[in-house]
mmCIF file of C-alpha atoms in Angstrom:
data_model
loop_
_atom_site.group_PDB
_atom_site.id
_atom_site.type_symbol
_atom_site.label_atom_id
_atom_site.label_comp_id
_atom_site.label_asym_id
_atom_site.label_seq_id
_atom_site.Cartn_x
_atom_site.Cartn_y
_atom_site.Cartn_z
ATOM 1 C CA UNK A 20 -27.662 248.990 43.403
ATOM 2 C CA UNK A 21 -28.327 245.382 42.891
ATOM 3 C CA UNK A 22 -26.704 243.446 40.574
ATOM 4 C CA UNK A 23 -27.962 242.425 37.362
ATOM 5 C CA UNK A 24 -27.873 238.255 37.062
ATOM 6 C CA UNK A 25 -29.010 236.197 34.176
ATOM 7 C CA UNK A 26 -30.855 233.114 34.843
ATOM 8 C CA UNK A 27 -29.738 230.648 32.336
ATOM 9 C CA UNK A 28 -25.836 231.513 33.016
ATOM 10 C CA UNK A 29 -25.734 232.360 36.536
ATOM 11 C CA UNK A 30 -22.308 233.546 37.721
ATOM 12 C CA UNK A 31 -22.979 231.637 41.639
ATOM 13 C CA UNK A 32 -19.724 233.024 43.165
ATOM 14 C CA UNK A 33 -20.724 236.400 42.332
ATOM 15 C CA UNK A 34 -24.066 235.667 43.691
ATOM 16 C CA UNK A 35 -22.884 234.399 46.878
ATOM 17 C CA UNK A 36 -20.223 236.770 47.505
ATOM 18 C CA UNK A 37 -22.698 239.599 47.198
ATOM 19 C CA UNK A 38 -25.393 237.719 49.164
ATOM 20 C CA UNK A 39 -28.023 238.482 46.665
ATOM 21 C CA UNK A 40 -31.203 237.084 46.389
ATOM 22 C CA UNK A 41 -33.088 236.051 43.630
ATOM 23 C CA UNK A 42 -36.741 235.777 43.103
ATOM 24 C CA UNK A 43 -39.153 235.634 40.478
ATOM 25 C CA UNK A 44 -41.975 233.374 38.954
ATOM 26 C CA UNK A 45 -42.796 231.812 35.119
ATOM 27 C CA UNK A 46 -45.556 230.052 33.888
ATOM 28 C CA UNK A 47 -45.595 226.567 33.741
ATOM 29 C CA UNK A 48 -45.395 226.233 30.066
ATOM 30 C CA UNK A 49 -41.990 227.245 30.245
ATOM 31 C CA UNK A 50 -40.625 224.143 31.900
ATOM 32 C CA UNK A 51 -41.130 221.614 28.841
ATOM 33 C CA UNK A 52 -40.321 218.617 31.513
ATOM 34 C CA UNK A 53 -42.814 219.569 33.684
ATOM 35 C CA UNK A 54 -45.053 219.720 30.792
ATOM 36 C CA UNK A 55 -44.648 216.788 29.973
ATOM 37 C CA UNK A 56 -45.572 215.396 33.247
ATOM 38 C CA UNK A 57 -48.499 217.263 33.299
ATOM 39 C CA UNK A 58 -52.265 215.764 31.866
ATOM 40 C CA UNK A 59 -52.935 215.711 28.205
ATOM 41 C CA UNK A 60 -55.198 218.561 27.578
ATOM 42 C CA UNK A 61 -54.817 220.115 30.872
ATOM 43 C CA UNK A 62 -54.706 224.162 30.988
ATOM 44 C CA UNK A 63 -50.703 225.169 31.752
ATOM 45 C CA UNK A 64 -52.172 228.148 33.671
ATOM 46 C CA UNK A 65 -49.926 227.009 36.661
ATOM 47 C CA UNK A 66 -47.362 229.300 37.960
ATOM 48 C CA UNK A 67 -43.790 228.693 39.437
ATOM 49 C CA UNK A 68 -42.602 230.866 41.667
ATOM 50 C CA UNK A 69 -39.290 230.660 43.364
ATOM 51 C CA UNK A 70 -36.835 232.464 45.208
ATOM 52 C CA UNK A 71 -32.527 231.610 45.430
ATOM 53 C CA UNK A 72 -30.504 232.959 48.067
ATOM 54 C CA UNK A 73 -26.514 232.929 47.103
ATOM 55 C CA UNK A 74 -24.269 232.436 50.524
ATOM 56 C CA UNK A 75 -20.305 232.518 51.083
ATOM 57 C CA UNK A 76 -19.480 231.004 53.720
ATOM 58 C CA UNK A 77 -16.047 231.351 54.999
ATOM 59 C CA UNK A 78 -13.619 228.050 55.259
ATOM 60 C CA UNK A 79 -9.867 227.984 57.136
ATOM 61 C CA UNK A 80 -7.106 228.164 54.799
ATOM 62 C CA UNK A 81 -8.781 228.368 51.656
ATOM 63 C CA UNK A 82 -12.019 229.873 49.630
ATOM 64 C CA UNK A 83 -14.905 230.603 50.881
ATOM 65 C CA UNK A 84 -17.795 228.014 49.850
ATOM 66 C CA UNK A 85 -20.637 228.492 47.671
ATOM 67 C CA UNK A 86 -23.469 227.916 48.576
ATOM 68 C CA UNK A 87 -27.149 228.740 47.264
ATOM 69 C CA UNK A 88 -30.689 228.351 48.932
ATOM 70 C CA UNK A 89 -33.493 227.182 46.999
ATOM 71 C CA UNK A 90 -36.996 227.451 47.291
ATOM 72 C CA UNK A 91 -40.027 226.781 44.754
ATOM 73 C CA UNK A 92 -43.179 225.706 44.195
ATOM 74 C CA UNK A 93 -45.978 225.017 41.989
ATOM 75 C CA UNK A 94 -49.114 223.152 40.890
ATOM 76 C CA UNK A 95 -49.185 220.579 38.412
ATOM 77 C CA UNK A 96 -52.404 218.881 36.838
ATOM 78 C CA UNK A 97 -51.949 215.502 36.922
ATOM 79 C CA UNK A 98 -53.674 212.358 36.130
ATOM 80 C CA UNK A 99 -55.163 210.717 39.204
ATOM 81 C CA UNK A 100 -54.531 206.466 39.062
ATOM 82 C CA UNK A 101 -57.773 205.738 41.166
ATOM 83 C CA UNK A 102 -60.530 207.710 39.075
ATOM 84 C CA UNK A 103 -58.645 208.895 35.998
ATOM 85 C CA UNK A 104 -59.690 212.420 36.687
ATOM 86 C CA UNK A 105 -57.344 214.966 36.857
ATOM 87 C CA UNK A 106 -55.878 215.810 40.369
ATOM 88 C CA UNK A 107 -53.598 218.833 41.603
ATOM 89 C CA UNK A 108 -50.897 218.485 42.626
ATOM 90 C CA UNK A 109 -48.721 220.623 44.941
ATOM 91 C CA UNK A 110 -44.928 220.648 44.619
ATOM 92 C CA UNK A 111 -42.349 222.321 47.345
ATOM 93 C CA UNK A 112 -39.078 222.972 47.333
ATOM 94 C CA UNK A 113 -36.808 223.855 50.054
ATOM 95 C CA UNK A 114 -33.096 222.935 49.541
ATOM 96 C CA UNK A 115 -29.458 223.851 49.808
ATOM 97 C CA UNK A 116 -26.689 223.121 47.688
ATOM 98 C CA UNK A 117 -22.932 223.633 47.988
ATOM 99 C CA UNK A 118 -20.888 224.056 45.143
ATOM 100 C CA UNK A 119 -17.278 222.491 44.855
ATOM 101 C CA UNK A 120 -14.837 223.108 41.766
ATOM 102 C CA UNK A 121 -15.262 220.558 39.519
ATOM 103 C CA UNK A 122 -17.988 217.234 38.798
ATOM 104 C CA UNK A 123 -15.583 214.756 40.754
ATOM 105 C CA UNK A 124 -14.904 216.328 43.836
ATOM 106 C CA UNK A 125 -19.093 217.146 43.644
ATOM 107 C CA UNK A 126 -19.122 213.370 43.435
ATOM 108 C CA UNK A 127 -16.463 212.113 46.207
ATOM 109 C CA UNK A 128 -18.524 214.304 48.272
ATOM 110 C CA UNK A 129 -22.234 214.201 47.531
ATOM 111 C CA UNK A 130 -22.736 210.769 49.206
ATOM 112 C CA UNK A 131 -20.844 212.063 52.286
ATOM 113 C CA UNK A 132 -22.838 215.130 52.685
ATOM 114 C CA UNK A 133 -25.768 216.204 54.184
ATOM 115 C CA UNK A 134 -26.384 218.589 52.035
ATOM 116 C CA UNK A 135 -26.796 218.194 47.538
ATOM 117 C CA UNK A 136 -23.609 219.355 46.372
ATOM 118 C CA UNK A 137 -22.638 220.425 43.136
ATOM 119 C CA UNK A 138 -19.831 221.572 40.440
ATOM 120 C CA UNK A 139 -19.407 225.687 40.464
ATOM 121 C CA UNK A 140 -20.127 226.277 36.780
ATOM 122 C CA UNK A 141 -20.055 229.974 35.042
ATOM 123 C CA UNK A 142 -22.969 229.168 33.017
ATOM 124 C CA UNK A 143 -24.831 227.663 35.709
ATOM 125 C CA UNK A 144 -28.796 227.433 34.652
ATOM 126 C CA UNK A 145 -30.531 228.356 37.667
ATOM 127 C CA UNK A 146 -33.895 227.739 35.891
ATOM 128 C CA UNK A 147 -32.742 223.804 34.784
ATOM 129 C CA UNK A 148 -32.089 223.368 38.616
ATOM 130 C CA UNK A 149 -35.376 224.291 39.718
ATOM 131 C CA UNK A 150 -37.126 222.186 37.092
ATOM 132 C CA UNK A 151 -35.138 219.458 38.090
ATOM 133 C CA UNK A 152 -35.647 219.546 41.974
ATOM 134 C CA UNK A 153 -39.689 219.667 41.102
ATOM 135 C CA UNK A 154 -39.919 216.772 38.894
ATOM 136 C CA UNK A 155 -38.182 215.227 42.174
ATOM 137 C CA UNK A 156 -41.141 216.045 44.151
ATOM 138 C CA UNK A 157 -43.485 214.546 41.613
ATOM 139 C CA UNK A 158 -45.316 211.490 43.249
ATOM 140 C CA UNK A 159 -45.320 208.118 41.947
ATOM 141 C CA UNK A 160 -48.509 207.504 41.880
ATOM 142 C CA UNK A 161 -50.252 210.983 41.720
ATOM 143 C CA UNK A 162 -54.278 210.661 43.217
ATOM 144 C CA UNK A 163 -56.966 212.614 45.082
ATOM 145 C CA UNK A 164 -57.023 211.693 48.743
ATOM 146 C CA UNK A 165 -61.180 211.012 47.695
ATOM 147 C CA UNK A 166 -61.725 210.907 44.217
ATOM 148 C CA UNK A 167 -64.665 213.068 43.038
ATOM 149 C CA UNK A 168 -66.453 210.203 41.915
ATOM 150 C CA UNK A 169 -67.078 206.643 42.850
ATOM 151 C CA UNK A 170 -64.310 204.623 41.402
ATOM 152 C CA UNK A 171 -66.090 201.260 40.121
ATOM 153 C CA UNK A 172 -64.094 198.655 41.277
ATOM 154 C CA UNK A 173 -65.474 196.244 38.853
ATOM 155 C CA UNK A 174 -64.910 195.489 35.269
ATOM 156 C CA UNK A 175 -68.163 194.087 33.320
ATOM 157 C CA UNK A 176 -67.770 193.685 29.522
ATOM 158 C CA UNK A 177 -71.024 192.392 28.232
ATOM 159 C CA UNK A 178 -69.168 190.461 25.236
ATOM 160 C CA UNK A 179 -67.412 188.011 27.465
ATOM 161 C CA UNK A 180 -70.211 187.307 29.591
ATOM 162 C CA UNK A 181 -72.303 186.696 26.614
ATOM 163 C CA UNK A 182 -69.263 183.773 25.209
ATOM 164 C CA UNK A 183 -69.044 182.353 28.939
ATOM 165 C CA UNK A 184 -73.097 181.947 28.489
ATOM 166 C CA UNK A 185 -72.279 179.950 25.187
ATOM 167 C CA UNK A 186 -69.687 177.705 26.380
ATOM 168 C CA UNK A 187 -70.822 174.194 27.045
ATOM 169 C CA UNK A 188 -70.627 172.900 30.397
ATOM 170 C CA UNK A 189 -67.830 170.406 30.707
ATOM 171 C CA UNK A 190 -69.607 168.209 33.136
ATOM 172 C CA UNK A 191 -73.059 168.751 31.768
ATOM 173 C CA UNK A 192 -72.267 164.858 30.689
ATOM 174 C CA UNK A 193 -71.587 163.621 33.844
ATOM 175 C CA UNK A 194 -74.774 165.553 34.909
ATOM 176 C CA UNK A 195 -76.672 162.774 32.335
ATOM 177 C CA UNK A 196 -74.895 159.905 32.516
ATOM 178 C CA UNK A 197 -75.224 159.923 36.350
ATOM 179 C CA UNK A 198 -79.239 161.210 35.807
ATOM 180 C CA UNK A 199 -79.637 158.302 33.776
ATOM 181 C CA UNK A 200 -77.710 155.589 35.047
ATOM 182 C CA UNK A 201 -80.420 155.860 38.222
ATOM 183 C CA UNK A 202 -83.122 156.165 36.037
#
């Protein structure tokens, strides 16, 4: 019988040790960061699905490590910077993480690594991670490959051109003193 695990306070040793996998999806509306990354008035009808793999992996002379595979996706309506429209976009998630005993020692050794690692924690949030990891996919500028629709490439404001049409010329006296002057 597998294990029962809660999602918000994830117990990742016991995961690993066991070498349990979780899986599952949520809608999109359930990730308020995402949300917020997502077009104004776009339908949250996106799913995302991921699945977490805990691992122990055995080390010389001391604990074994934790570690934990993650993989997720979803789709996020965005708003594309060419056309304005909004644009899908896919995010994909495939990472693993090792888990050390405490924030320093995560620290001293994240920049060394390969691999993310991170504090062990008994009320680890599995969901918090994945939201995280997507909104590290996110593009920075989000667009259609073609936009739908031809993006003018040309601003024309009818006011302005009407006040440049007013505006004296500035050498509309030169124009007459040299028109008269060979008169």
């Amino acid at each position: 019988m597998k294990k029962e695990y809660s999602l918000e306070r994830l117990d990742l040793k016991a995961l690993a040790q066991a070498g349990d996998e979780l899986a599952g999806q949520a809608p999109i509306s359930q990730f308020a960061r995402l949300v917020e990354e997502s077009a104004p008035g776009s339908p949250l009808s996106h799913e995302v699905r991921w699945t977490a793999l805990g691992e122990a992996r055995p080390v010389t002379g001391g604990d074994d490590q934790v570690w934990l595979h993650l993989q997720a996706e979803t789709t996020l309506t965005q708003v594309c910077q060419r056309c304005l429209g909004p644009v899908d976009t896919g995010l994909w998630v495939d990472r693993s993480f090792r888990f050390v005993k405490d924030e320093s020692v995560a620290e001293s050794e994240d920049d060394e690594s390969e691999e993310d690692v991170l504090a062990l924690s008994r009320e680890f949030n599995l969901l918090e991670l994945i939201e995280d990891e997507l909104l590290m996919e996110l593009p920075v500028v989000p667009r259609h490959e073609e936009c739908p629709e031809e993006v003018p490439m040309a601003v024309e404001d009818e006011d302005y051109q009407a006040a440049e049409a007013e505006k004296p010329n500035p050498f509309a006296a030169l124009a007459k003193l040299k028109k008269g002057g060979l008169g």
